[in-house]
Coordinates of C-alpha atoms in Angstrom, one line a residue:
M1 CA 45.7 122.0 41.5
T2 CA 48.9 123.7 41.8
L3 CA 49.2 127.3 43.1
H4 CA 49.6 128.5 39.3
E5 CA 46.8 126.9 37.9
F6 CA 44.7 128.3 41.0
I7 CA 45.8 132.0 40.1
K8 CA 45.1 131.4 36.3
T9 CA 41.6 130.0 36.9
A10 CA 40.9 133.0 39.8
L11 CA 42.2 135.5 37.4
A12 CA 40.0 134.2 34.4
E13 CA 36.9 134.1 36.7
D14 CA 37.2 137.9 37.6
V15 CA 38.8 139.4 34.4
G16 CA 36.6 137.6 31.9
D17 CA 37.2 139.6 28.6
G18 CA 38.8 142.4 30.1
D19 CA 38.8 144.8 33.1
H20 CA 36.7 147.4 31.3
T21 CA 36.8 150.0 34.0
S22 CA 40.6 150.3 34.0
L23 CA 40.6 150.0 30.3
A24 CA 37.9 153.0 30.0
T25 CA 39.7 155.4 32.6
I26 CA 43.4 154.7 32.8
P27 CA 46.0 155.4 30.1
A28 CA 47.6 152.2 28.7
D29 CA 51.0 153.4 29.6
A30 CA 50.4 155.0 33.1
Q31 CA 53.0 153.8 35.8
R32 CA 51.5 153.8 39.3
R33 CA 52.5 152.5 43.0
A34 CA 50.1 151.2 45.6
R35 CA 50.8 149.8 49.0
L36 CA 49.0 146.8 50.9
L37 CA 47.8 148.2 54.3
V38 CA 46.8 146.3 57.3
K39 CA 43.6 147.4 58.9
D40 CA 43.1 144.4 61.5
T41 CA 45.0 142.6 64.0
G42 CA 46.3 139.1 63.8
I43 CA 48.8 136.7 61.9
L44 CA 49.7 137.8 58.4
A45 CA 49.3 135.1 55.7
G46 CA 49.4 134.9 51.9
V47 CA 52.5 137.1 51.1
D48 CA 53.7 134.4 48.9
V49 CA 50.6 133.9 47.2
A50 CA 50.5 137.5 46.6
L51 CA 53.8 137.6 44.9
A52 CA 52.7 134.6 42.7
I53 CA 49.7 136.5 41.6
F54 CA 51.6 139.8 40.7
E55 CA 54.1 137.5 38.9
E56 CA 51.4 135.9 36.9
V57 CA 49.5 139.3 36.0
D58 CA 52.8 141.4 35.2
P59 CA 56.4 139.9 35.5
N60 CA 57.4 143.6 35.2
F61 CA 55.9 144.6 38.6
E62 CA 58.5 145.9 41.3
V63 CA 57.2 144.3 44.5
E64 CA 59.1 145.2 47.9
V65 CA 58.0 142.9 50.7
L66 CA 58.1 144.5 54.3
M67 CA 56.5 141.8 56.1
E68 CA 56.5 138.2 55.7
D69 CA 54.0 135.3 56.3
G70 CA 53.7 134.2 60.0
V71 CA 54.5 137.7 61.7
S72 CA 52.0 139.5 63.8
M73 CA 50.2 142.3 62.3
K74 CA 48.2 145.3 63.6
P75 CA 46.4 148.2 62.0
G76 CA 48.9 150.8 60.0
D77 CA 51.4 148.3 59.3
I78 CA 52.5 148.0 55.3
V79 CA 53.0 144.4 53.9
L80 CA 54.3 145.3 50.6
T81 CA 54.6 147.8 48.0
V82 CA 54.1 147.4 44.2
S83 CA 54.8 149.4 41.2
G84 CA 54.2 149.2 37.6
N85 CA 51.5 149.2 35.2
A86 CA 48.7 151.0 36.7
R87 CA 45.9 149.1 34.9
N88 CA 47.8 145.7 35.9
I89 CA 47.8 146.5 39.4
L90 CA 44.1 146.9 39.4
T91 CA 43.9 143.6 37.7
A92 CA 45.7 142.0 40.4
E93 CA 44.0 143.8 43.4
R94 CA 41.2 141.8 44.4
L95 CA 42.6 138.6 44.0
V96 CA 45.6 139.5 46.2
L97 CA 43.1 140.7 48.9
N98 CA 40.7 138.0 48.6
C99 CA 43.6 135.5 49.1
M100 CA 45.4 137.2 51.8
Q101 CA 42.5 138.2 54.0
R102 CA 40.8 134.7 54.2
M103 CA 44.3 133.2 54.7
S104 CA 45.3 135.8 57.4
G105 CA 42.0 134.9 59.0
I106 CA 42.7 131.2 58.9
A107 CA 46.3 131.6 60.2
T108 CA 45.3 133.8 63.1
Q109 CA 42.7 131.3 64.1
T110 CA 45.1 128.5 63.8
R111 CA 47.9 130.2 66.1
R112 CA 45.2 131.0 68.6
M113 CA 44.4 127.2 68.8
V114 CA 47.8 125.8 68.7
D115 CA 48.7 128.3 71.4
L116 CA 46.2 126.6 73.6
I117 CA 47.8 123.1 73.4
Q118 CA 51.3 124.4 74.1
G119 CA 53.1 122.0 76.2
T120 CA 51.2 118.9 75.2
R121 CA 52.1 116.0 72.7
A122 CA 49.0 116.9 70.7
Q123 CA 49.5 118.4 67.1
L124 CA 46.7 120.5 65.5
L125 CA 45.5 119.0 62.2
D126 CA 43.1 120.7 59.5
T127 CA 40.6 118.7 57.7
R128 CA 39.0 118.8 54.0
K129 CA 36.2 121.2 55.1
T130 CA 37.4 123.8 53.0
T131 CA 36.2 126.3 50.3
P132 CA 36.1 124.4 46.7
N133 CA 39.2 125.1 44.7
F134 CA 40.8 127.5 47.4
R135 CA 41.9 124.5 49.4
I136 CA 45.7 124.9 48.3
C137 CA 45.7 128.4 50.0
E138 CA 43.6 127.6 53.2
K139 CA 46.0 124.8 53.7
M140 CA 49.0 126.9 53.4
A141 CA 47.4 129.5 55.6
V142 CA 47.1 126.5 58.5
K143 CA 50.7 125.6 58.0
I144 CA 51.7 129.5 58.4
G145 CA 49.5 129.7 61.7
G146 CA 51.5 126.6 63.1
G147 CA 49.1 123.8 62.3
V148 CA 49.8 120.7 60.5
N149 CA 48.1 119.7 56.9
H150 CA 46.0 116.5 57.2
R151 CA 45.3 114.7 53.8
F152 CA 44.9 117.2 51.1
G153 CA 42.3 115.3 49.3
L154 CA 40.7 111.8 48.7
Y155 CA 43.9 110.5 46.6
D156 CA 46.6 110.8 49.2
M157 CA 45.3 108.8 52.2
I158 CA 42.8 105.8 53.0
L159 CA 40.5 107.5 55.5
I160 CA 38.0 104.9 56.6
K161 CA 34.9 106.9 58.1
D162 CA 31.5 105.8 59.4
N163 CA 29.9 105.5 56.0
H164 CA 32.7 103.6 54.7
I165 CA 32.6 101.0 57.5
D166 CA 28.8 100.7 57.2
Y167 CA 28.9 100.3 53.3
A168 CA 31.6 97.8 53.7
G169 CA 30.0 95.9 56.2
G170 CA 31.9 96.3 59.3
V171 CA 35.3 97.4 60.6
T172 CA 37.3 94.5 59.8
Q173 CA 35.9 94.1 56.2
A174 CA 36.6 97.6 55.6
I175 CA 40.3 97.2 56.9
T176 CA 41.1 94.1 55.4
Q177 CA 39.8 95.2 52.1
A178 CA 41.9 98.4 52.3
N179 CA 44.9 96.4 52.9
Q180 CA 44.0 94.2 49.9
Y181 CA 43.4 97.3 47.7
L182 CA 46.9 98.7 48.5
K183 CA 48.8 95.5 47.9
R184 CA 46.9 95.0 44.4
T185 CA 47.5 98.3 43.3
G186 CA 51.0 98.7 44.6
R187 CA 49.9 102.3 46.2
Q188 CA 51.9 103.6 49.1
L189 CA 49.2 105.3 51.3
E190 CA 48.5 105.5 55.1
I191 CA 45.2 104.0 56.5
E192 CA 43.3 105.8 59.0
V193 CA 40.1 104.3 60.5
E194 CA 37.1 106.2 62.4
M195 CA 36.4 104.8 65.7
R196 CA 32.9 105.1 67.2
T197 CA 33.1 102.8 70.1
R198 CA 35.4 101.2 72.4
A199 CA 34.4 97.9 70.8
E200 CA 35.8 99.0 67.6
V201 CA 39.1 100.1 68.9
E202 CA 39.5 96.6 70.6
E203 CA 38.6 95.0 67.3
V204 CA 41.1 97.1 65.4
L205 CA 43.8 96.3 68.0
K206 CA 42.9 92.6 67.6
L207 CA 43.0 92.6 64.1
T208 CA 46.3 94.2 63.6
E209 CA 48.3 92.4 66.5
S210 CA 49.6 89.9 64.1
G211 CA 51.2 92.6 61.8
D212 CA 49.6 91.0 58.7
V213 CA 47.2 93.6 58.5
R214 CA 47.9 97.4 58.8
V215 CA 46.3 100.7 60.5
D216 CA 48.3 103.7 60.6
V217 CA 46.1 106.1 62.5
L218 CA 43.0 105.8 64.7
L219 CA 40.5 108.5 64.5
L220 CA 38.6 108.6 67.6
D221 CA 35.5 110.7 66.8
N222 CA 33.0 112.4 69.2
F223 CA 34.4 111.0 72.5
K224 CA 34.5 112.9 75.5
P225 CA 38.1 113.8 76.8
D226 CA 37.8 111.1 79.7
E227 CA 36.9 108.6 77.0
I228 CA 39.9 109.7 74.9
R229 CA 42.2 109.2 77.7
D230 CA 41.0 105.9 78.4
L231 CA 41.4 104.8 74.7
V232 CA 45.0 106.4 74.7
R233 CA 45.9 104.0 77.4
L234 CA 44.3 101.0 75.7
I235 CA 46.1 101.7 72.1
D236 CA 49.5 102.2 73.9
N237 CA 51.3 103.9 71.3
R238 CA 50.5 100.8 69.2
I239 CA 48.8 102.9 66.5
T240 CA 48.9 106.8 66.2
T241 CA 45.8 108.5 67.6
E242 CA 43.7 111.5 66.5
A243 CA 40.8 113.2 68.2
S244 CA 37.8 114.9 66.5
G245 CA 34.4 116.0 66.8
G246 CA 32.8 118.4 69.1
I247 CA 36.0 119.9 69.9
T248 CA 35.9 123.7 70.5
E249 CA 38.7 126.3 71.9
A250 CA 36.9 126.0 75.4
N251 CA 37.5 122.2 75.4
L252 CA 40.6 121.9 73.2
R253 CA 43.1 122.0 76.0
A254 CA 41.2 119.2 77.8
Y255 CA 41.3 117.1 74.7
A256 CA 45.1 117.8 74.1
E257 CA 45.8 116.6 77.8
T258 CA 44.7 113.2 77.1
G259 CA 47.8 112.1 75.5
V260 CA 46.3 111.9 71.8
N261 CA 48.9 112.6 69.2
F262 CA 46.9 114.9 66.8
I263 CA 43.6 116.8 67.0
S264 CA 41.8 117.8 63.9
S265 CA 39.4 120.8 63.6
G266 CA 37.2 121.8 60.5
A267 CA 36.9 125.1 62.3
L268 CA 40.4 126.1 61.3
T269 CA 39.0 126.5 57.8
H270 CA 35.6 126.8 57.7
H271 CA 34.6 129.1 61.1
V272 CA 36.7 131.9 60.2
R273 CA 36.4 135.5 59.8
S274 CA 38.6 137.0 57.0
L275 CA 40.9 140.0 58.2
D276 CA 40.7 143.4 56.7
L277 CA 43.5 144.6 54.2
S278 CA 43.4 147.1 51.4
L279 CA 45.4 148.0 48.3
K280 CA 46.0 151.6 48.2
A281 CA 47.5 153.9 45.5
Y282 CA 50.0 156.3 46.9

């Protein structure tokens, strides 16, 4: 889904056969203005999305942007002003706020966690633990906050997790079949494999040492920091490493200091408080 497709679908969901409150109370030719006010503290996100929403609702809107995505915001700040048809401003209002409030919450959470691992080699990744049909905005917010987007969906990477391994009959079988699938289909996709034990890591290293079988990333899942450090030494940069599972703000730094390349956190998108914004007439 593109951003344009998301906006059209979201507006259709909200507007239905018409904004009857505005149609009933506001003259069709009324021209008004409003400003987007900040009522919370954090990292601003979703300005570009808001501009796309305004453009979709009414290309004749005049929008003045006063604050850009990624900047710090505080109560009383004015993000932007919009002027134009009053009915159309109210049509756009809730979708703009819904997107920007949640996106700003995600960007703020991401920035806080990125700051905790400054000075290490680790980069912070998001996951697919997102709101259905809102993933495009949530992934944008992670980037605005300083994080890195992992795969967008099931289609842009082969990520072999525990259930895939069990269904395939084991680590070697799953990896071998994934490599054969890519050769057969001609697809250019990274292969990442979830590791549950040191023995599985050793199995993958042996399997790939000849170069005939490829694994791009090892996902070290639910290991403690000391165990991750040991596995990073064992892997010795032969394969990119990612840590996940049981990672919180309290222990994030300890995981980052193990030397792992990436740390993935579903909390970036599903344990987030939306920040408070409002669109007010003036």
